[in-house]
Coordinates of C-alpha atoms in Angstrom, one line a residue:
X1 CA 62.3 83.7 -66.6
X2 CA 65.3 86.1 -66.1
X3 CA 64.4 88.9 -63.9
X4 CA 61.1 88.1 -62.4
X5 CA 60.7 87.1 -59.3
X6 CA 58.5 83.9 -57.8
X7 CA 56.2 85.6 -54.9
X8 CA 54.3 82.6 -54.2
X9 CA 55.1 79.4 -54.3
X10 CA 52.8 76.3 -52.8
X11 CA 50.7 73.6 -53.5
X12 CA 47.3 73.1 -54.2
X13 CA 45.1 71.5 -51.3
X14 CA 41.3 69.7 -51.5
X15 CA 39.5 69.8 -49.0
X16 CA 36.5 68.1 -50.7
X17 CA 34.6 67.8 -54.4
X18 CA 31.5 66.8 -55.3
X19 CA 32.7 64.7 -58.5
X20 CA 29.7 62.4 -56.9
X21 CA 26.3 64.4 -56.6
X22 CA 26.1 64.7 -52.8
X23 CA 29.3 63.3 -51.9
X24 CA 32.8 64.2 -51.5
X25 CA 36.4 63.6 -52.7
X26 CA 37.1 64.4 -49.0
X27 CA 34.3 62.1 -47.0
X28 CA 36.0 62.3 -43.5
X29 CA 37.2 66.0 -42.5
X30 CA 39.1 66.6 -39.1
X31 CA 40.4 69.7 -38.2
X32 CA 43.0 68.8 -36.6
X33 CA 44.3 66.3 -39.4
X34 CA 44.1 69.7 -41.6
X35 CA 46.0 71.6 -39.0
X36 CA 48.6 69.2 -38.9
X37 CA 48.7 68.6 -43.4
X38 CA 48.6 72.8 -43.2
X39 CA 51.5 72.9 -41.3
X40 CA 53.5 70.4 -43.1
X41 CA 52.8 72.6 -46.3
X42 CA 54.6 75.3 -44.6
X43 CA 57.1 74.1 -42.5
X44 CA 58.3 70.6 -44.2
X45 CA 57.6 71.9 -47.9
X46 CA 58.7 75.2 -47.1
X47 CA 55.7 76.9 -49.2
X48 CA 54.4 80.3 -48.7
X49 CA 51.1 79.7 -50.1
X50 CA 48.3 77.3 -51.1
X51 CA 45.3 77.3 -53.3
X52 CA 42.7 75.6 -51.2
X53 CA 39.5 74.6 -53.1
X54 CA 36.6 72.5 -52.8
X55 CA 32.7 72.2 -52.9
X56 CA 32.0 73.1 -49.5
X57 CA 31.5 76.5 -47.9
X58 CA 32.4 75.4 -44.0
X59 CA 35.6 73.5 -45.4
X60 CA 37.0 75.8 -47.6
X61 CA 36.4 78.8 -45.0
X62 CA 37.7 76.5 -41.7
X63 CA 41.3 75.4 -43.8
X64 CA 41.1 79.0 -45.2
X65 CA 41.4 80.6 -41.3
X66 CA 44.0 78.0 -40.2
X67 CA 46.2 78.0 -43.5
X68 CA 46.2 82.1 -42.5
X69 CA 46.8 81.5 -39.1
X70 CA 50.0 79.7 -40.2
X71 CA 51.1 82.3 -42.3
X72 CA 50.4 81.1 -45.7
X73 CA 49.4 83.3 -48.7
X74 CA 46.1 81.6 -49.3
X75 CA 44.5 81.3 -53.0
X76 CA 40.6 80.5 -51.9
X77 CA 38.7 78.6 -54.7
X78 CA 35.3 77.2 -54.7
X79 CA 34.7 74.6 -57.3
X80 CA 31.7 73.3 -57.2
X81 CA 31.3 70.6 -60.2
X82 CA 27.9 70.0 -62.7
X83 CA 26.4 73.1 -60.9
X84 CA 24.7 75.8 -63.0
X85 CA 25.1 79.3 -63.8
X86 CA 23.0 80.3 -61.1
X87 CA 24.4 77.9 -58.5
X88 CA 27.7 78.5 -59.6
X89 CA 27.1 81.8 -58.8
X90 CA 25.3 81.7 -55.5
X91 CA 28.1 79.3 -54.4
X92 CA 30.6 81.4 -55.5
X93 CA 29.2 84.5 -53.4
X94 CA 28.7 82.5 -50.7
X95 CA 32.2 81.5 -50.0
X96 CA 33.2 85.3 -51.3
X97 CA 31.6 86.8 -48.5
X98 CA 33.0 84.5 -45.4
X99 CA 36.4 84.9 -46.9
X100 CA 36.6 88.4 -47.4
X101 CA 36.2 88.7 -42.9
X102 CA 39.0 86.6 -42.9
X103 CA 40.7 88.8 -45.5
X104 CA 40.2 91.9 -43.5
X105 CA 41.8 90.4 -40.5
X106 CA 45.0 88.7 -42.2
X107 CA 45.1 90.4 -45.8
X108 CA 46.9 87.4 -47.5
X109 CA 44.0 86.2 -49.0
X110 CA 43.1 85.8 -52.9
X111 CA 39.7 84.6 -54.3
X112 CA 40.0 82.5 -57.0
X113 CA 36.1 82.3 -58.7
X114 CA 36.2 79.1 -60.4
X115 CA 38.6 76.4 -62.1
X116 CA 38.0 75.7 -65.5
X117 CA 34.2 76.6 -66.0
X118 CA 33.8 75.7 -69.3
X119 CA 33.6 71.5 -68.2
X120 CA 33.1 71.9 -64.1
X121 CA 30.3 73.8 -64.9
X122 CA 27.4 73.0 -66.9
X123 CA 25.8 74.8 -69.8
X124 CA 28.7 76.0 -71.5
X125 CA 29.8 72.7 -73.1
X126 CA 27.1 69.9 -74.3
X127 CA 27.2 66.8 -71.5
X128 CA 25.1 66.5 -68.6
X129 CA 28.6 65.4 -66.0
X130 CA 32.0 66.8 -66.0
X131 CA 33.2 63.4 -68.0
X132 CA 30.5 64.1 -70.8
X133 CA 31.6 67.2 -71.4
X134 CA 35.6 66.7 -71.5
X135 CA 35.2 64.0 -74.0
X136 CA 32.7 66.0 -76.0
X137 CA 35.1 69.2 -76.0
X138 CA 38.1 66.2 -77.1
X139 CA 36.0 65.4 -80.0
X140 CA 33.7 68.6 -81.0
X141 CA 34.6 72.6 -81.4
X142 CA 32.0 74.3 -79.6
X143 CA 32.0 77.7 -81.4
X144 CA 30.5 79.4 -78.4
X145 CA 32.7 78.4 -75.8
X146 CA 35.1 81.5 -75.1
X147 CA 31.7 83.7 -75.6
X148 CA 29.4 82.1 -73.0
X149 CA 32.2 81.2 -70.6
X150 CA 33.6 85.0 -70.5
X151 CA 29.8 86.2 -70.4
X152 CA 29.8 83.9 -67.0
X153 CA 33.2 85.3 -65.8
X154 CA 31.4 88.9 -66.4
X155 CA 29.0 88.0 -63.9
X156 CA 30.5 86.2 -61.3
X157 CA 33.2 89.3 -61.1
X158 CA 30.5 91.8 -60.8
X159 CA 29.1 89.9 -58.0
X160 CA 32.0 89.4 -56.2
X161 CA 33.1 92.0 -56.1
X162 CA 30.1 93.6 -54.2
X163 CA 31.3 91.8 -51.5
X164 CA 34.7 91.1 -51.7
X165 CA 37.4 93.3 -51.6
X166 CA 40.8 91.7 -52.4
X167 CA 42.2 90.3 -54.8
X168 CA 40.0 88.1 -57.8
X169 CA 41.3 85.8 -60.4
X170 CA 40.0 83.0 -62.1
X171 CA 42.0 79.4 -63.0
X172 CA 42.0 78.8 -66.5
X173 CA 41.8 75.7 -68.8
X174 CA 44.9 76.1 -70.9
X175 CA 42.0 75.9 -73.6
X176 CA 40.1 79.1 -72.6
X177 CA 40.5 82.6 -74.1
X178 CA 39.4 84.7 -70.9
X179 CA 39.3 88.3 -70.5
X180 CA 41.6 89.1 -68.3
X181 CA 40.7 92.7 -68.0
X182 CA 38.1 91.3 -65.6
X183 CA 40.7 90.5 -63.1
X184 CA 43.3 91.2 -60.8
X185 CA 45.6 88.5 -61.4
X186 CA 46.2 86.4 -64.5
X187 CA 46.1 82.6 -63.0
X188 CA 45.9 79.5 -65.9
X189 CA 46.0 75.9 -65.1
X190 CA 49.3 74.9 -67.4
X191 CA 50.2 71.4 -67.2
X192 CA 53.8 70.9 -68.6
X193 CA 54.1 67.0 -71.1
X194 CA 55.8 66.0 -73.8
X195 CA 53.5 68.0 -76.5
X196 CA 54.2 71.2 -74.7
X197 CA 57.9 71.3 -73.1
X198 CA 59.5 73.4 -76.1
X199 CA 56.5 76.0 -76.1
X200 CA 55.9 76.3 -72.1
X201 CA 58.3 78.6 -71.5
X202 CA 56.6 81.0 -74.3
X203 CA 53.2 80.0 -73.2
X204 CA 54.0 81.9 -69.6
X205 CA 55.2 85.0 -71.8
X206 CA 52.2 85.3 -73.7
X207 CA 50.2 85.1 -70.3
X208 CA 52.6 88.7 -69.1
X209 CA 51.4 90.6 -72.2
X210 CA 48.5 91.5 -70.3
X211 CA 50.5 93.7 -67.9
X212 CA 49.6 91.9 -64.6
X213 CA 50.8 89.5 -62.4
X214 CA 50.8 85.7 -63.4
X215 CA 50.3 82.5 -61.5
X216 CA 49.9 79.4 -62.9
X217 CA 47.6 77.6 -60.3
X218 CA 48.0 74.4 -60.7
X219 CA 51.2 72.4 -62.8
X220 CA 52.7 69.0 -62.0
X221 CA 52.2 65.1 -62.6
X222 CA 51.7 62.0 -60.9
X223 CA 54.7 60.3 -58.9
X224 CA 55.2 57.0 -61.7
X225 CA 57.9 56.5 -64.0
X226 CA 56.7 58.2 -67.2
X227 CA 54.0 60.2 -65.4
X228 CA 55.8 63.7 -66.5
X229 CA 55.4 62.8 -70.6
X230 CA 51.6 62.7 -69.9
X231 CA 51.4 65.8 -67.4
X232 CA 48.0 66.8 -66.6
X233 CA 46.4 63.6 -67.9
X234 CA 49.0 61.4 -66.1
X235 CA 46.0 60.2 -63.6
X236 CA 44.4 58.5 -66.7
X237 CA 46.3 55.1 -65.1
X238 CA 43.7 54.7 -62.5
X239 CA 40.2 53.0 -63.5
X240 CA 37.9 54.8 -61.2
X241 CA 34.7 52.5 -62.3
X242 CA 36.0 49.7 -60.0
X243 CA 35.4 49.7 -56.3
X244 CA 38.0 50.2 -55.2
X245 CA 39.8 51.9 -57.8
X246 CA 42.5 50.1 -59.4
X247 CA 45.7 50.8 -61.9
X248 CA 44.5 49.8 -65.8
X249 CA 48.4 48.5 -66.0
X250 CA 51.2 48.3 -63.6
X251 CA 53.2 51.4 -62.8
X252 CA 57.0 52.1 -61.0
X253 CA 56.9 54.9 -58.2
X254 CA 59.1 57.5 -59.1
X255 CA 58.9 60.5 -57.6
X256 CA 62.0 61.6 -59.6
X257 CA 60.2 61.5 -62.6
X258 CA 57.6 64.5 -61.1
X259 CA 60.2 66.1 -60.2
X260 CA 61.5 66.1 -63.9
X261 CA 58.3 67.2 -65.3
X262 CA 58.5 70.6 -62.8
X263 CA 62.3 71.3 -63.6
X264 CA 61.2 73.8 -66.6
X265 CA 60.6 77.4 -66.1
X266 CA 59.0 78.0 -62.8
X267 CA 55.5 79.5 -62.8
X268 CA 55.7 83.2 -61.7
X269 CA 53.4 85.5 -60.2

């Protein structure tokens, strides 16, 4: 986009979900493995931020204080999956509080409050897991989606920012029609495939009619040779009911091919 300027540029950075009631994407965690993974985000990537985010307050605060320490912007975002509104919530504020001391000390910190709510959360679509509710919202229209997930959006906001006093977003589904008067920063999750590459560029226009600054928080594909037509959904190749998880059909590295998939516009804060 002629004329605008990219402030932030990073990667995102998991630092453990609970996609498993009581366990985590993450199971070991070593500080100084985080240090050094940190590190290589700033110095051998060469980015000046990263969204960190993850179901666990003492993670996401510890990578949080060294991420800052290194001089990276960083985009804090608690995601905590199948909780509800009220856990949700309490989470949320949890994490809100511990991060805004470390924003008083190094600034260059952003709360994110959630990642798409409408499936990582439930109540807000029918299905009692995260999978249950992305196929139902692939098959159904739930009429009161935008309603109840911007009514949770009101709240969450309100209590954060009781104790939090930098800058809030939220990272939408691509799907989600949020109020973004609620926020600081407008931030969508916008996955770039082959249904979408003529209208991305005017997707990320549309997001600047609000008359605030944009980030698209998370964008990308999977490193195999036709991983960028698929986008987003590119990880479909991997059957994660096996132990351990295997490919459903044999794939060719290509790291080229993410590469292709990110050379449209650039997201822009």
């Amino acid at each position: 986009m002629p004329g605008l300027k990219l402030l932030d540029k990073g990667v995102t950075y998991d630092v453990g979900i609970n996609f498993i009631p009581n366990t985590l994407s993450r199971p070991v965690w070593d500080d100084r493995i985080v240090r050094q993974e940190l590190a290589a985000i700033r110095h051998d990537l060469h980015c000046n931020a990263v969204n960190i985010y993850g179901s666990n307050a003492d993670r996401l605060i510890a990578s949080a204080r060294i991420a800052l320490a290194l001089g990276l912007h960083v985009w804090l975002q608690p995601r905590l999956i199948d909780g509800t509104a009220q856990e949700t919530q309490a989470f949320v504020i949890e994490v809100a509080r511990r991060a805004d001391v470390l924003r008083q000390q190094w600034h260059e910190l952003t709360l994110i409050v959630g990642g798409e709510l409408s499936l990582t959360a439930a109540g807000i679509v029918p299905g009692e897991h995260l999978d249950a509710r992305v196929m139902h919202i692939m098959r159904n229209a739930v009429p009161t989606l935008q309603d109840d997930l911007n009514a949770l959006l009101h709240r969450l906001i309100i209590a954060t920012r009781a104790v939090f006093k930098g800058r809030i977003t939220y990272a939408a589904g691509s799907w989600e029609a949020v109020d973004w008067q609620l926020f600081d920063i407008v931030a969508v999750n916008l996955y770039r495939d082959e249904r979408n590459r003529d209208t991305y560029r005017s997707a990320i226009r549309r997001l600047h009619a609000w008359g605030k600054p944009v980030a698209i928080t998370e964008f990308g594909c999977c490193s195999y040779q036709g991983a960028e037509r698929a986008g987003g959904l590119a990880h479909d190749v991997v059957d994660w009911e096996t132990v351990p998880p295997t490919l459903m059909h044999e794939v060719v590295r290509d790291e080229t091919g993410a590469g292709r998939g990110a050379a449209g516009p650039a997201p822009h804060l």
